[in-house]
mmCIF file of C-alpha atoms in Angstrom:
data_model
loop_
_atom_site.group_PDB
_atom_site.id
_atom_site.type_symbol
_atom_site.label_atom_id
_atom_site.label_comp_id
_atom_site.label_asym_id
_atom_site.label_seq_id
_atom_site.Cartn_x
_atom_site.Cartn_y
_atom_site.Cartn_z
ATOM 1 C CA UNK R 1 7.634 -20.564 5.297
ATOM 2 C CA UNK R 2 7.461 -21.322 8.978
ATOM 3 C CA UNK R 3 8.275 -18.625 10.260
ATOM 4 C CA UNK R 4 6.608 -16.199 12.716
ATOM 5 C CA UNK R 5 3.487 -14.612 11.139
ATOM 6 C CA UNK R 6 2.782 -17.226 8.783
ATOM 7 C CA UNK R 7 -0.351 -19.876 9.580
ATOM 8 C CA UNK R 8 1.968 -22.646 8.747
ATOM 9 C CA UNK R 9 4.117 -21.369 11.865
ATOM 10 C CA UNK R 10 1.014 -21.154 13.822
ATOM 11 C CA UNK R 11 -0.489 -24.515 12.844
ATOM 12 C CA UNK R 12 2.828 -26.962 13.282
ATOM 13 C CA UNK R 13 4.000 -24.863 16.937
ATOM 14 C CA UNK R 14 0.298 -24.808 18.655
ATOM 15 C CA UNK R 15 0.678 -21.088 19.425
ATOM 16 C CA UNK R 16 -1.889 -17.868 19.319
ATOM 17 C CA UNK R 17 -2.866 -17.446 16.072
ATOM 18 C CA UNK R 18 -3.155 -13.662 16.508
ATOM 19 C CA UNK R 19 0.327 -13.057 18.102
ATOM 20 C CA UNK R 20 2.593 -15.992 17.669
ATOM 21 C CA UNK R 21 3.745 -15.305 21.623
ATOM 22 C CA UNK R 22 2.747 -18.434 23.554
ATOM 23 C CA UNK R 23 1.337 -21.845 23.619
ATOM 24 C CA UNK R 24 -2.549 -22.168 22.839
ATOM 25 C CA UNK R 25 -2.482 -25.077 25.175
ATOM 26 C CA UNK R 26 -1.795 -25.324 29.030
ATOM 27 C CA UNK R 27 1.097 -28.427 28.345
ATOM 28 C CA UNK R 28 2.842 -27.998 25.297
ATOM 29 C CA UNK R 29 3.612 -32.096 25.535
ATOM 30 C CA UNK R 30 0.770 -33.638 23.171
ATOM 31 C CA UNK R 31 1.449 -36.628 24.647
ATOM 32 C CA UNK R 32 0.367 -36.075 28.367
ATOM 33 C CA UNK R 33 -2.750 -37.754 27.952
ATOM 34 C CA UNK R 34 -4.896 -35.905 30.526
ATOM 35 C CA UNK R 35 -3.994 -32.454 29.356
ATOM 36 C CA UNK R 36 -4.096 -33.300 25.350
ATOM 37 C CA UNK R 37 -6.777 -31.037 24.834
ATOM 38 C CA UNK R 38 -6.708 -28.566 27.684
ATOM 39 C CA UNK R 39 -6.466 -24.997 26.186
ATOM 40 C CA UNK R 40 -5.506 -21.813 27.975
ATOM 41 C CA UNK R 41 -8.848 -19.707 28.189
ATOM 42 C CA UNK R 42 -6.910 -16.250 26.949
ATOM 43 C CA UNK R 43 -3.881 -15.748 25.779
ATOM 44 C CA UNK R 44 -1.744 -14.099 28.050
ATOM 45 C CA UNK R 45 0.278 -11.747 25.874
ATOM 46 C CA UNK R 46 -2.346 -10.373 23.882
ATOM 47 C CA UNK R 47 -5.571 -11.489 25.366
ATOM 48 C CA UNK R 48 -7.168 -13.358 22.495
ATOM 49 C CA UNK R 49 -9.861 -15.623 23.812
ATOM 50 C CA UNK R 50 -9.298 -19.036 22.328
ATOM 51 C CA UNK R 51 -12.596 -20.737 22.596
ATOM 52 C CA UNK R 52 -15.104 -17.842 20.751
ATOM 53 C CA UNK R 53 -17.921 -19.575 21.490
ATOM 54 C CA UNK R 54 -19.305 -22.723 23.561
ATOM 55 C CA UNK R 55 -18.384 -26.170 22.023
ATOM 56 C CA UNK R 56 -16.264 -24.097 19.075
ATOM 57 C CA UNK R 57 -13.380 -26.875 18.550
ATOM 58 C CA UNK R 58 -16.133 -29.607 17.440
ATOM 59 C CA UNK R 59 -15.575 -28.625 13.946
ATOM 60 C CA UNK R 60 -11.912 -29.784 14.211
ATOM 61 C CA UNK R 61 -13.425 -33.290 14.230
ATOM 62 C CA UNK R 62 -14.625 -32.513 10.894
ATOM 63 C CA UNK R 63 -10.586 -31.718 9.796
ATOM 64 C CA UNK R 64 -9.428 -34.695 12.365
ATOM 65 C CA UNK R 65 -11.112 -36.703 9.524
ATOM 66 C CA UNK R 66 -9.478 -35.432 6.953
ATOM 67 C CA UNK R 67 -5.662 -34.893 9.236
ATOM 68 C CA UNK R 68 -6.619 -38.367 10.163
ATOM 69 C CA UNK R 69 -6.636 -39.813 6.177
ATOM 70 C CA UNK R 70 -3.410 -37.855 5.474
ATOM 71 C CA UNK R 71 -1.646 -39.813 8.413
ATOM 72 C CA UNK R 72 -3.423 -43.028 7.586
ATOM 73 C CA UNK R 73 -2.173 -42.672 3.486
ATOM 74 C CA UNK R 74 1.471 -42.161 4.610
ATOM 75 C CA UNK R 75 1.446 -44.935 6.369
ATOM 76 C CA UNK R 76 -0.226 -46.876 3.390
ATOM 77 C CA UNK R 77 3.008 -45.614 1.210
ATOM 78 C CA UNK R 78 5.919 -46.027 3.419
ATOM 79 C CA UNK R 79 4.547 -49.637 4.607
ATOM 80 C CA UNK R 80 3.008 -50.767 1.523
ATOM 81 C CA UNK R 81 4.639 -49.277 -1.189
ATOM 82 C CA UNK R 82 7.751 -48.299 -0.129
ATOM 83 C CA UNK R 83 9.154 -51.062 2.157
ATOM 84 C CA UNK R 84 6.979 -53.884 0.473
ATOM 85 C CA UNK R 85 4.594 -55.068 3.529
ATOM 86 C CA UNK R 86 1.987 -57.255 2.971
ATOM 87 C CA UNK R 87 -1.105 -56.694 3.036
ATOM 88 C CA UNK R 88 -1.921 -57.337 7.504
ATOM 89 C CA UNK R 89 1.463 -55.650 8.240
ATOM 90 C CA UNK R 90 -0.070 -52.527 5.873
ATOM 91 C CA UNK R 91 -3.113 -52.683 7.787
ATOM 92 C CA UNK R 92 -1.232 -53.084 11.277
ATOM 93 C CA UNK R 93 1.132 -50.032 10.540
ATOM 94 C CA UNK R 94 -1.847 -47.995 9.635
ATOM 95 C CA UNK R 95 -3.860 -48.718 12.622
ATOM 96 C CA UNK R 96 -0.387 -48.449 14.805
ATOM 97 C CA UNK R 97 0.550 -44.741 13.026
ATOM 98 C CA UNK R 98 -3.157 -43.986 13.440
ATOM 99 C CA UNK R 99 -2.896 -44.884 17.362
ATOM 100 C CA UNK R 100 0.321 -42.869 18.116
ATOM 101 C CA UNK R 101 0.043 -39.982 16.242
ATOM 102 C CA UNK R 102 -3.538 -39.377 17.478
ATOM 103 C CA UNK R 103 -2.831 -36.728 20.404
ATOM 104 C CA UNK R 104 -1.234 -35.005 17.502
ATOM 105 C CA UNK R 105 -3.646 -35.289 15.186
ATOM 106 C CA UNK R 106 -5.970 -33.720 17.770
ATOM 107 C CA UNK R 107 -3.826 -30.952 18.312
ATOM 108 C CA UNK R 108 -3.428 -30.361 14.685
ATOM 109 C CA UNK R 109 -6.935 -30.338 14.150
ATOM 110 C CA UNK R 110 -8.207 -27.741 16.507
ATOM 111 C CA UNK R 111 -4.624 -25.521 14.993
ATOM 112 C CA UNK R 112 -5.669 -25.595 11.719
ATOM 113 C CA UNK R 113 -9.214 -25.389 12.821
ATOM 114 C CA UNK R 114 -8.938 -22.200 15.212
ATOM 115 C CA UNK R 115 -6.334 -20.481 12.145
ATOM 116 C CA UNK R 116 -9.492 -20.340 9.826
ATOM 117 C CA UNK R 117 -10.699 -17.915 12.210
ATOM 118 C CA UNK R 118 -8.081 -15.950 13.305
ATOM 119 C CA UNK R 119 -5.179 -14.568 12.122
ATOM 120 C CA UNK R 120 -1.716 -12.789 12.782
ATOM 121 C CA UNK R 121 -2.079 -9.440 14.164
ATOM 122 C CA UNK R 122 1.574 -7.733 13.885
ATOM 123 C CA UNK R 123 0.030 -4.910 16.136
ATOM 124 C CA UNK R 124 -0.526 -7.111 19.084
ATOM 125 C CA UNK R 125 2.975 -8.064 19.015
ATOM 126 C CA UNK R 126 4.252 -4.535 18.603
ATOM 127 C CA UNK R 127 2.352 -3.499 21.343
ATOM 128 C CA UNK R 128 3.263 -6.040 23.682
ATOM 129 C CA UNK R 129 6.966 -4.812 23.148
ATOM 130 C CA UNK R 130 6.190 -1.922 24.020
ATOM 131 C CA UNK R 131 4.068 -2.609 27.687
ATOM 132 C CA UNK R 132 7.127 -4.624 28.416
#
Protein backbone atom coordinates (compact mmCIF):
# COMPACT_ATOMS: atom_id res chain seq x y z
CA UNK A 1 0.00 0.00 0.00
CA UNK A 2 2.77 2.51 0.36
CA UNK A 3 4.92 1.43 -1.59
CA UNK A 4 6.74 2.85 -4.65
CA UNK A 5 4.27 3.42 -7.54
CA UNK A 6 1.31 3.79 -5.55
CA UNK A 7 -0.26 7.62 -4.94
CA UNK A 8 -0.49 6.81 -1.34
CA UNK A 9 3.49 6.47 -1.48
CA UNK A 10 3.62 9.61 -3.37
CA UNK A 11 1.21 11.64 -1.23
CA UNK A 12 2.61 10.70 2.56
CA UNK A 13 6.76 10.96 1.18
CA UNK A 14 6.35 14.46 -0.87
CA UNK A 15 8.11 12.94 -3.89
CA UNK A 16 7.55 13.19 -7.97
CA UNK A 17 4.48 11.87 -8.66
CA UNK A 18 5.65 10.59 -12.07
CA UNK A 19 8.86 8.79 -10.87
CA UNK A 20 8.89 8.31 -7.16
CA UNK A 21 12.92 9.39 -7.36
CA UNK A 22 13.23 12.59 -5.31
CA UNK A 23 11.73 15.16 -3.13
CA UNK A 24 9.06 17.57 -4.82
CA UNK A 25 10.30 20.15 -2.42
CA UNK A 26 13.77 21.93 -2.06
CA UNK A 27 13.87 20.95 2.12
CA UNK A 28 12.32 17.85 2.82
CA UNK A 29 11.87 19.31 6.71
CA UNK A 30 8.11 20.67 6.68
CA UNK A 31 8.92 22.38 9.50
CA UNK A 32 11.60 24.95 8.28
CA UNK A 33 9.28 27.65 8.12
CA UNK A 34 10.81 29.73 5.29
CA UNK A 35 11.15 26.88 2.87
CA UNK A 36 7.57 25.11 3.75
CA UNK A 37 6.37 25.66 0.46
CA UNK A 38 9.39 26.07 -1.76
CA UNK A 39 9.17 23.44 -4.61
CA UNK A 40 11.93 22.32 -6.92
CA UNK A 41 10.97 23.80 -10.46
CA UNK A 42 11.78 20.19 -12.35
CA UNK A 43 12.45 17.21 -11.15
CA UNK A 44 15.81 16.24 -11.57
CA UNK A 45 15.61 12.55 -12.42
CA UNK A 46 12.99 12.64 -14.84
CA UNK A 47 12.33 16.21 -15.64
CA UNK A 48 8.68 16.58 -14.72
CA UNK A 49 7.86 20.21 -14.25
CA UNK A 50 6.05 20.55 -10.96
CA UNK A 51 4.20 23.76 -11.23
CA UNK A 52 2.15 23.16 -14.90
CA UNK A 53 0.92 26.32 -14.92
CA UNK A 54 1.15 29.87 -13.06
CA UNK A 55 -0.53 29.94 -9.55
CA UNK A 56 -1.39 25.88 -10.07
CA UNK A 57 -1.09 24.85 -6.18
CA UNK A 58 -4.07 27.39 -5.21
CA UNK A 59 -6.44 24.61 -5.58
CA UNK A 60 -4.69 22.74 -2.71
CA UNK A 61 -6.31 25.40 -0.50
CA UNK A 62 -9.48 24.02 -1.61
CA UNK A 63 -8.17 20.25 -0.14
CA UNK A 64 -6.21 22.23 2.87
CA UNK A 65 -9.91 22.73 3.86
CA UNK A 66 -10.91 19.58 3.76
CA UNK A 67 -6.98 17.96 5.15
CA UNK A 68 -7.56 20.72 7.57
CA UNK A 69 -11.23 19.17 9.01
CA UNK A 70 -9.72 15.65 9.04
CA UNK A 71 -6.89 16.95 11.47
CA UNK A 72 -9.27 19.19 13.34
CA UNK A 73 -11.96 15.87 13.90
CA UNK A 74 -9.08 13.73 15.29
CA UNK A 75 -8.33 15.99 17.56
CA UNK A 76 -12.12 16.38 18.50
CA UNK A 77 -12.00 12.35 19.22
CA UNK A 78 -8.82 11.74 20.96
CA UNK A 79 -9.43 15.00 23.27
CA UNK A 80 -13.04 14.87 23.60
CA UNK A 81 -14.09 11.54 23.31
CA UNK A 82 -11.42 9.53 24.03
CA UNK A 83 -9.52 11.08 27.00
CA UNK A 84 -12.71 12.94 28.37
CA UNK A 85 -11.66 16.84 27.99
CA UNK A 86 -13.98 19.34 28.54
CA UNK A 87 -15.32 21.27 26.45
CA UNK A 88 -12.19 24.61 26.35
CA UNK A 89 -9.46 21.90 26.62
CA UNK A 90 -11.41 20.23 23.28
CA UNK A 91 -11.38 23.48 21.74
CA UNK A 92 -7.65 24.30 22.87
CA UNK A 93 -6.31 20.85 21.53
CA UNK A 94 -8.04 21.49 18.29
CA UNK A 95 -6.74 24.88 17.71
CA UNK A 96 -3.13 23.56 19.17
CA UNK A 97 -3.21 20.23 16.58
CA UNK A 98 -4.53 22.70 13.99
CA UNK A 99 -1.37 25.11 14.69
CA UNK A 100 1.37 22.37 14.59
CA UNK A 101 0.40 20.21 12.08
CA UNK A 102 -0.21 23.11 9.65
CA UNK A 103 3.24 23.04 7.60
CA UNK A 104 2.06 19.53 7.10
CA UNK A 105 -1.14 20.05 6.22
CA UNK A 106 0.24 22.39 3.54
CA UNK A 107 2.46 19.94 2.26
CA UNK A 108 -0.20 17.37 2.15
CA UNK A 109 -2.39 19.50 0.34
CA UNK A 110 -0.42 20.52 -2.66
CA UNK A 111 0.67 16.17 -2.62
CA UNK A 112 -2.58 15.11 -2.92
CA UNK A 113 -3.39 18.09 -4.99
CA UNK A 114 -0.46 17.78 -7.70
CA UNK A 115 -1.27 13.48 -7.66
CA UNK A 116 -4.74 14.32 -9.29
CA UNK A 117 -2.75 15.38 -12.11
CA UNK A 118 -0.04 13.28 -12.49
CA UNK A 119 0.77 9.97 -12.11
CA UNK A 120 3.49 7.12 -11.87
CA UNK A 121 5.30 6.62 -14.99
CA UNK A 122 7.32 3.15 -14.55
CA UNK A 123 9.13 4.19 -17.87
CA UNK A 124 10.74 7.22 -16.44
CA UNK A 125 12.19 5.18 -13.81
CA UNK A 126 13.38 2.46 -16.14
CA UNK A 127 14.96 4.83 -18.15
CA UNK A 128 16.72 6.66 -15.63
CA UNK A 129 18.43 3.23 -14.74
CA UNK A 130 19.49 2.94 -17.65
CA UNK A 131 21.30 6.76 -18.36
CA UNK A 132 22.93 5.96 -15.09
Amino acid sequence: MFKKGTKVYSILTGCCPKCHQESMYSNKNAYVLSETLKVNERCSKCDTKYRIEPSFFYGAMYVSYAVGIAFGVAAFVISNLILGADLIMTFIAIVGTLVVFMPIIMRLSRNIWINMFMSYDETLVHKNEKTN
